[in-house]
Short mmCIF file of C-alpha atoms and ligand atoms in Angstrom, two decimals:
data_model
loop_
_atom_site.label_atom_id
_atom_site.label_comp_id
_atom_site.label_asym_id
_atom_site.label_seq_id
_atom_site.Cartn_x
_atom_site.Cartn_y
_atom_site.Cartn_z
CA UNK A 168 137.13 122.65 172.98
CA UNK A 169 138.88 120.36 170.75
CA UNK A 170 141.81 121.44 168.53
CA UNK A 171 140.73 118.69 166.09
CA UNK A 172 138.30 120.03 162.97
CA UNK A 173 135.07 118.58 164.12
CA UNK A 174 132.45 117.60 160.97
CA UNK A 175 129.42 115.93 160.71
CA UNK A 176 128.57 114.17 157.37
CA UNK A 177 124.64 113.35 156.87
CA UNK A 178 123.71 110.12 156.06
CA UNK A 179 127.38 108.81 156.44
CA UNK A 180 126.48 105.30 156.91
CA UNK A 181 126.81 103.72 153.78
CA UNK A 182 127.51 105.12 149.80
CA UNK A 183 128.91 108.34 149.05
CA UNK A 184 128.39 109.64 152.85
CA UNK A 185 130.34 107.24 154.06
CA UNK A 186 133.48 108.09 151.85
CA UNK A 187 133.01 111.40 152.81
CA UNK A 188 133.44 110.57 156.36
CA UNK A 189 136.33 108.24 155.34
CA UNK A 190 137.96 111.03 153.75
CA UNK A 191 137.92 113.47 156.26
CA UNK A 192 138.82 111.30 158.68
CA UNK A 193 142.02 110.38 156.76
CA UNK A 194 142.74 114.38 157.21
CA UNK A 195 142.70 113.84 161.25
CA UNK A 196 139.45 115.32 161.98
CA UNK A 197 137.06 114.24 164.49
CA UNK A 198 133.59 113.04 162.22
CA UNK A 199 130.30 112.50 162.87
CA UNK A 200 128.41 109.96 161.48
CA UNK A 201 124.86 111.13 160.82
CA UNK A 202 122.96 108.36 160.27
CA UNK A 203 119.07 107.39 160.99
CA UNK A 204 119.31 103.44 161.70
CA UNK A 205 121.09 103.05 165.51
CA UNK A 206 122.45 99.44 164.19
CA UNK A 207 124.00 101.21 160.42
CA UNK A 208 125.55 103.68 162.06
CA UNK A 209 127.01 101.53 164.94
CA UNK A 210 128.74 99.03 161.99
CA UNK A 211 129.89 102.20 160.11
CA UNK A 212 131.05 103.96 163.12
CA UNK A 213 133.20 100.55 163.81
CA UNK A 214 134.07 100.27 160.95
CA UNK A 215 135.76 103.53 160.21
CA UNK A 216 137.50 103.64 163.65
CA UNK A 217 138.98 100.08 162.87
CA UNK A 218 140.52 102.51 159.54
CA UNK A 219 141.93 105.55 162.12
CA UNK A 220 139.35 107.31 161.47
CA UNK A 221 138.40 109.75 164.57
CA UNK A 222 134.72 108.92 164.31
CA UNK A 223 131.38 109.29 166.40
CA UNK A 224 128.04 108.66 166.25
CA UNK A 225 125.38 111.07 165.86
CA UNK A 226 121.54 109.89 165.48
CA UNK A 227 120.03 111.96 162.87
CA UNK A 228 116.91 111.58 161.10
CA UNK A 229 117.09 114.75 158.56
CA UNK A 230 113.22 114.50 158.31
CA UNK A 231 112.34 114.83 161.92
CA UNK A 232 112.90 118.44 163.82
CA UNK A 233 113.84 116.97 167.00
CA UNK A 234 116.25 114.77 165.86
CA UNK A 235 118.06 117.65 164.44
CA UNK A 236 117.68 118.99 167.75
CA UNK A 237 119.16 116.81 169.72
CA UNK A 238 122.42 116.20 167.18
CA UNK A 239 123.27 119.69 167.74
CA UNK A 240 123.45 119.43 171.15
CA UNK A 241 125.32 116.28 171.29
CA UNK A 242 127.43 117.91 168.93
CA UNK A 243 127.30 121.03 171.22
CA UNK A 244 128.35 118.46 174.49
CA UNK A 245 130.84 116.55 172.62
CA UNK A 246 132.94 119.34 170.12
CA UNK A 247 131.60 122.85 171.69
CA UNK A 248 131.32 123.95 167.88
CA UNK A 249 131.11 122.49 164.44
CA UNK A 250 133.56 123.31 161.43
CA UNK A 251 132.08 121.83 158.73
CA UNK A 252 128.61 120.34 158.11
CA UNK A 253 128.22 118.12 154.71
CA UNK A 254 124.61 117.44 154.08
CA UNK A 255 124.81 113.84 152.02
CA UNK A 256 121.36 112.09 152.52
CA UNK A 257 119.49 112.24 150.39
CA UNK A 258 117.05 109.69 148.70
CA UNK A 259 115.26 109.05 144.91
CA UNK A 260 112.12 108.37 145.66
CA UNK A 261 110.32 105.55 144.15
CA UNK A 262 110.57 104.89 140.99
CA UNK A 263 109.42 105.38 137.79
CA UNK A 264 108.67 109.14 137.92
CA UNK A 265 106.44 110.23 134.85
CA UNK A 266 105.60 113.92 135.59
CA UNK A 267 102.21 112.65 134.28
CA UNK A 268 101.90 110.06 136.67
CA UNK A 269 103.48 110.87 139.66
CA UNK A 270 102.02 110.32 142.78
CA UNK A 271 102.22 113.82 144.76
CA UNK A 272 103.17 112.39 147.75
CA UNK A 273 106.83 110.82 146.21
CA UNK A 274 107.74 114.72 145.03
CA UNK A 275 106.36 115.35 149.20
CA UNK A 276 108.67 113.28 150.34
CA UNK A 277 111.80 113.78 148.05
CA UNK A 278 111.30 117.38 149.03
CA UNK A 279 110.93 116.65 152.36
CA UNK A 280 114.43 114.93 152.86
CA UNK A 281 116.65 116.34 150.04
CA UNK A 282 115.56 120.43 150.68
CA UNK A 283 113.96 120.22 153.62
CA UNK A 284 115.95 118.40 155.40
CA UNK A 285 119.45 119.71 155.11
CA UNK A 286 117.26 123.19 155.94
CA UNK A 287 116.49 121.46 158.88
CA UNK A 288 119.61 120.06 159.52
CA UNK A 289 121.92 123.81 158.44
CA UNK A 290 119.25 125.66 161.23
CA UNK A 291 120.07 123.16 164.01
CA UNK A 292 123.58 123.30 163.56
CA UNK A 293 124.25 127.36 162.54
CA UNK A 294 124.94 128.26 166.24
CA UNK A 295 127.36 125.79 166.10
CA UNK A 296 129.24 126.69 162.48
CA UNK A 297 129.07 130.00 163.56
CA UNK A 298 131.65 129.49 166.55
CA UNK A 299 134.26 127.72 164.15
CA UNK A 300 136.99 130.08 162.66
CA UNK A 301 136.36 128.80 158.73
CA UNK A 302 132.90 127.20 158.97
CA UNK A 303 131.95 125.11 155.69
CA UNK A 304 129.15 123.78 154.32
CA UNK A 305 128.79 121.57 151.43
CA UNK A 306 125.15 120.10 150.14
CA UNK A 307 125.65 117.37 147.90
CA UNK A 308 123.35 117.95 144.82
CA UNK A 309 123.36 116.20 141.50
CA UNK A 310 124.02 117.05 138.04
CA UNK A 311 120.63 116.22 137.39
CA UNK A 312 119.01 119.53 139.07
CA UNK A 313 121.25 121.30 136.02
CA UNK A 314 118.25 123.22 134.01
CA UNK A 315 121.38 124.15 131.74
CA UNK A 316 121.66 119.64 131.27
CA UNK A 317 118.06 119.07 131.58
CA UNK A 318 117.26 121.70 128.65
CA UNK A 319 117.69 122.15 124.62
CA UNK A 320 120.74 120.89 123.21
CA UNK A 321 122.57 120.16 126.46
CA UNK A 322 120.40 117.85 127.75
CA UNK A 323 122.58 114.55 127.71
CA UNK A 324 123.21 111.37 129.92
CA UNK A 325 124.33 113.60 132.93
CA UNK A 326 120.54 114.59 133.04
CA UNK A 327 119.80 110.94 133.95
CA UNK A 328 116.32 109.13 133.33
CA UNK A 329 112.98 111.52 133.55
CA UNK A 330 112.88 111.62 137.01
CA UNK A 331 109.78 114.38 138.19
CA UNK A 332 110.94 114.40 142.09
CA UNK A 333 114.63 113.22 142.83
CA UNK A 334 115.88 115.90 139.41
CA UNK A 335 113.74 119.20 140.50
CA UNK A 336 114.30 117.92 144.09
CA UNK A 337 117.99 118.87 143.56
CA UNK A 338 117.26 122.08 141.75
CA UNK A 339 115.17 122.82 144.46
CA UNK A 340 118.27 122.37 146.61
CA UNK A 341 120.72 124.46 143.96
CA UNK A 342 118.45 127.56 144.46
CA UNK A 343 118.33 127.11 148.46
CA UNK A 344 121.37 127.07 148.82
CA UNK A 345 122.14 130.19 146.99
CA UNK A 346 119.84 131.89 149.27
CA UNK A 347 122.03 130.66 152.34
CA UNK A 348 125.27 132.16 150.23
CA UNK A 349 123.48 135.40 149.85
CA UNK A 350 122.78 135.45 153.31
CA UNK A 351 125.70 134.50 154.52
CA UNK A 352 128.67 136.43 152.17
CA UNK A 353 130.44 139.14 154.27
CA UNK A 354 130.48 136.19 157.01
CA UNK A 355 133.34 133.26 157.22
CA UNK A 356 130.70 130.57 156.24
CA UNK A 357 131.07 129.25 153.13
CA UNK A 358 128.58 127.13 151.34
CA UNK A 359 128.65 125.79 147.89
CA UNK A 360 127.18 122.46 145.94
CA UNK A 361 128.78 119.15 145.00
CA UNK A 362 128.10 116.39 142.24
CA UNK A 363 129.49 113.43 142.63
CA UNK A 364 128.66 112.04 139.26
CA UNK A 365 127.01 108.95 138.89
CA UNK A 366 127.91 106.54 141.52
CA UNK A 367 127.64 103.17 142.58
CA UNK A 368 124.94 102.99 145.19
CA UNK A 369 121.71 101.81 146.87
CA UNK A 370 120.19 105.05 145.29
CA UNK A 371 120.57 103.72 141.49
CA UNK A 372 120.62 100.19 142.26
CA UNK A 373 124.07 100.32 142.25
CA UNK A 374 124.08 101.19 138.38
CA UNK A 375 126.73 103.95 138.46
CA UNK A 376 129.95 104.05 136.83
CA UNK A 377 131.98 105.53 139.73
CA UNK A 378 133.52 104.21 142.91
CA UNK A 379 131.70 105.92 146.34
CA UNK A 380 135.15 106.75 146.63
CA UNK A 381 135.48 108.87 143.52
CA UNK A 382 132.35 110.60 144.18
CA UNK A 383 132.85 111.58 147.74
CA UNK A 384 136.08 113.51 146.20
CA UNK A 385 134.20 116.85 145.30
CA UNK A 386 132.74 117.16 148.60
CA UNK A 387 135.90 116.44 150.39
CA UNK A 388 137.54 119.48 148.50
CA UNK A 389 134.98 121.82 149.34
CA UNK A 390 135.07 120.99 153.09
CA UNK A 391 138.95 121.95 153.61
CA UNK A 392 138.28 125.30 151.06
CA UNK A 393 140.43 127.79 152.25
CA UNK A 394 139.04 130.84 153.68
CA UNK A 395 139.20 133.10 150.51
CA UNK A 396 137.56 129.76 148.65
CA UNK A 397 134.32 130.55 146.69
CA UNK A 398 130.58 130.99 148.19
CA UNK A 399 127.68 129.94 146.48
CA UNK A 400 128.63 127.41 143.64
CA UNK A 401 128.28 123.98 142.25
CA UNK A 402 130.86 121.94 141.52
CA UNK A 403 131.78 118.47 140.10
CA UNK A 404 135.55 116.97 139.69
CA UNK A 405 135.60 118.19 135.90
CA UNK A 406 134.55 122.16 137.37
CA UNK A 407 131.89 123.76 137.90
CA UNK A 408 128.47 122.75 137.00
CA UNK A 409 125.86 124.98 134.69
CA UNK A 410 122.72 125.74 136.55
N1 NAP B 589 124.76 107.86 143.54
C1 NAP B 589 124.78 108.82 142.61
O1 NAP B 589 125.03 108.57 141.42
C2 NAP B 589 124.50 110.24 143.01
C3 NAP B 589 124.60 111.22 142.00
C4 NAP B 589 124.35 112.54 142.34
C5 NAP B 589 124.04 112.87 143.66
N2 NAP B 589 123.95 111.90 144.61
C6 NAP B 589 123.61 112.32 145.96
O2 NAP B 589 124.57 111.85 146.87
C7 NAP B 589 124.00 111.71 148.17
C8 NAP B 589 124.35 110.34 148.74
O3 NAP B 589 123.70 109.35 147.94
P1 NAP B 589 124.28 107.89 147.71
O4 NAP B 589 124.35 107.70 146.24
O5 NAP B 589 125.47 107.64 148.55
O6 NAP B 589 123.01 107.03 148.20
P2 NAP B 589 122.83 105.92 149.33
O7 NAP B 589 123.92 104.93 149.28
O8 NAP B 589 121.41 105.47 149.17
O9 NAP B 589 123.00 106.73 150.69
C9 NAP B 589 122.06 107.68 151.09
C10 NAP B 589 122.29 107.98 152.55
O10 NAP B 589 121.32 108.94 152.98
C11 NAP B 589 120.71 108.43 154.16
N3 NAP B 589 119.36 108.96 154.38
C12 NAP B 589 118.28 108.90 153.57
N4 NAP B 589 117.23 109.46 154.17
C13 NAP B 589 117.65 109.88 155.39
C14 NAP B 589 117.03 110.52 156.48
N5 NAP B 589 115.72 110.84 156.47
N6 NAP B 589 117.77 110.83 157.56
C15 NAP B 589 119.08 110.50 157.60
N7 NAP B 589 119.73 109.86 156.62
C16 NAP B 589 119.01 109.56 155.52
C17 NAP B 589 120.72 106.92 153.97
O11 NAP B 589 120.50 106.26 155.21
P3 NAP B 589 119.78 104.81 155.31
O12 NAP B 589 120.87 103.78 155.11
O13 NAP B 589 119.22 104.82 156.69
O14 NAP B 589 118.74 104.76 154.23
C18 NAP B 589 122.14 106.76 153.44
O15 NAP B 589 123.07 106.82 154.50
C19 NAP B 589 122.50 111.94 147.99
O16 NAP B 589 122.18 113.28 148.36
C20 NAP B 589 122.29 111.76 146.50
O17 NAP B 589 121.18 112.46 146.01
C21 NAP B 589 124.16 110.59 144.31
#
């Protein structure tokens, strides 16, 4: 088994994922790029081992159950075990999203890759996490699945636009993962929630106000948590975030 911390960062292709990976990588660790699209994942894979970065593909379509599948075991053939898993993809959905005129199917499939998914993607690889010595998993959420900044007085421009699947999509995610902490306290797993803030990417059109860079900093943190770090929260780089 390698000696190296082995990782695997969803969606690590392109955006915040791709930081993460970056970031890592820049700590010596052996990362694997999850990514759906053989050719974006090739590039990114080149493109951080032209940086130093330690890194290696892994096809992974968080939608699709055998996919999942077969990433653990090429994680399994590869690393013997996985340290930390960082569950980054995620998508908007299309846009505009009215609650009064959404189309069910967008909230069906925002669901189905920002909760289901890295449920999908956690279950494939928990026989792995479980035979690393400080397993750590970090879901990146939003700010925007806040009730606390969606409601009353606090609502404000970190609750973004009215957004009916991609906001409750994250909330969705917030409340999982709390069920995974609950499980999992008394064990060496730790799992907690990162913001990024609002970031330069495809998801927004590229409208943030922050580097991928600066947002892949929260999730990098909460991967190297030491082993008496925290369980079961959601942070962003200011603290942590109100549910
Ligand atoms: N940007 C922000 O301001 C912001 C704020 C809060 C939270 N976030 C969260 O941060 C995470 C990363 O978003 P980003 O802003 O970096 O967006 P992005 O640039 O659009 O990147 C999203 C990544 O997820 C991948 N992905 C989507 N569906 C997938 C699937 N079914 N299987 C595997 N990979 C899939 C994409 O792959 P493809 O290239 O194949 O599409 C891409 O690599 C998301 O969870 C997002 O909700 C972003």
């Amino acid at each position: 088994m390698s000696e190296r911390t082995i990782a695997l960062v969803t969606g690590a292709n392109k955006g915040i994922g791709y930081e993460i990976a970056a970031g890592l990588g820049a700590l010596g660790w052996s990362v694997g790029i999850g990514a759906r699209d053989d050719q974006r994942r090739k590039d990114a894979v080149e493109r951080l081992r032209a940086a130093g970065v330690d890194a290696f593909e892994v096809p992974l379509d968080v939608t699709d159950d055998a996919s999942a599948t077969a990433a653990a075991r090429l994680i399994e053939d590869q690393a013997g075990r996985l340290d930390v898993l960082v569950n980054n993809a995620g998508i908007a959905g299309a846009m505009p999203q009215e609650p009064t005129r959404i189309d069910p199917a967008t909230i069906r499939t925002v669901v189905e890759t920002n909760v289901i998914g890295v449920i999908r993607v956690t279950n494939a690889m928990m026989p792995l996490l479980r035979r690393s010595a400080s397993p750590r998993i970090v879901n990146m959420s939003s700010a925007v699945g806040s009730l606390t900044r969606q409601s009353g007085r606090a609502a404000d421009e970190t609750a973004g636009p009215v957004a009916v699947a991609y906001a409750p999509s994250k909330t969705f995610l917030n409340a999982v993962t709390l069920q995974y902490a609950r499980e999992l306290r008394g064990t060496n797993i730790l799992v907690n929630l990162a913001c990024p803030g609002y970031v330069a990417t495809d998801l927004n059109g590229f409208h943030g106000v922050r580097t991928p860079e600066q947002g892949a900093a929260i999730a990098v943190k909460l991967a190297t948590l030491p082993d008496d770090g925290p369980t079961g929260r959601f942070f962003e780089d200011a603290g942590e975030v109100p549910w």
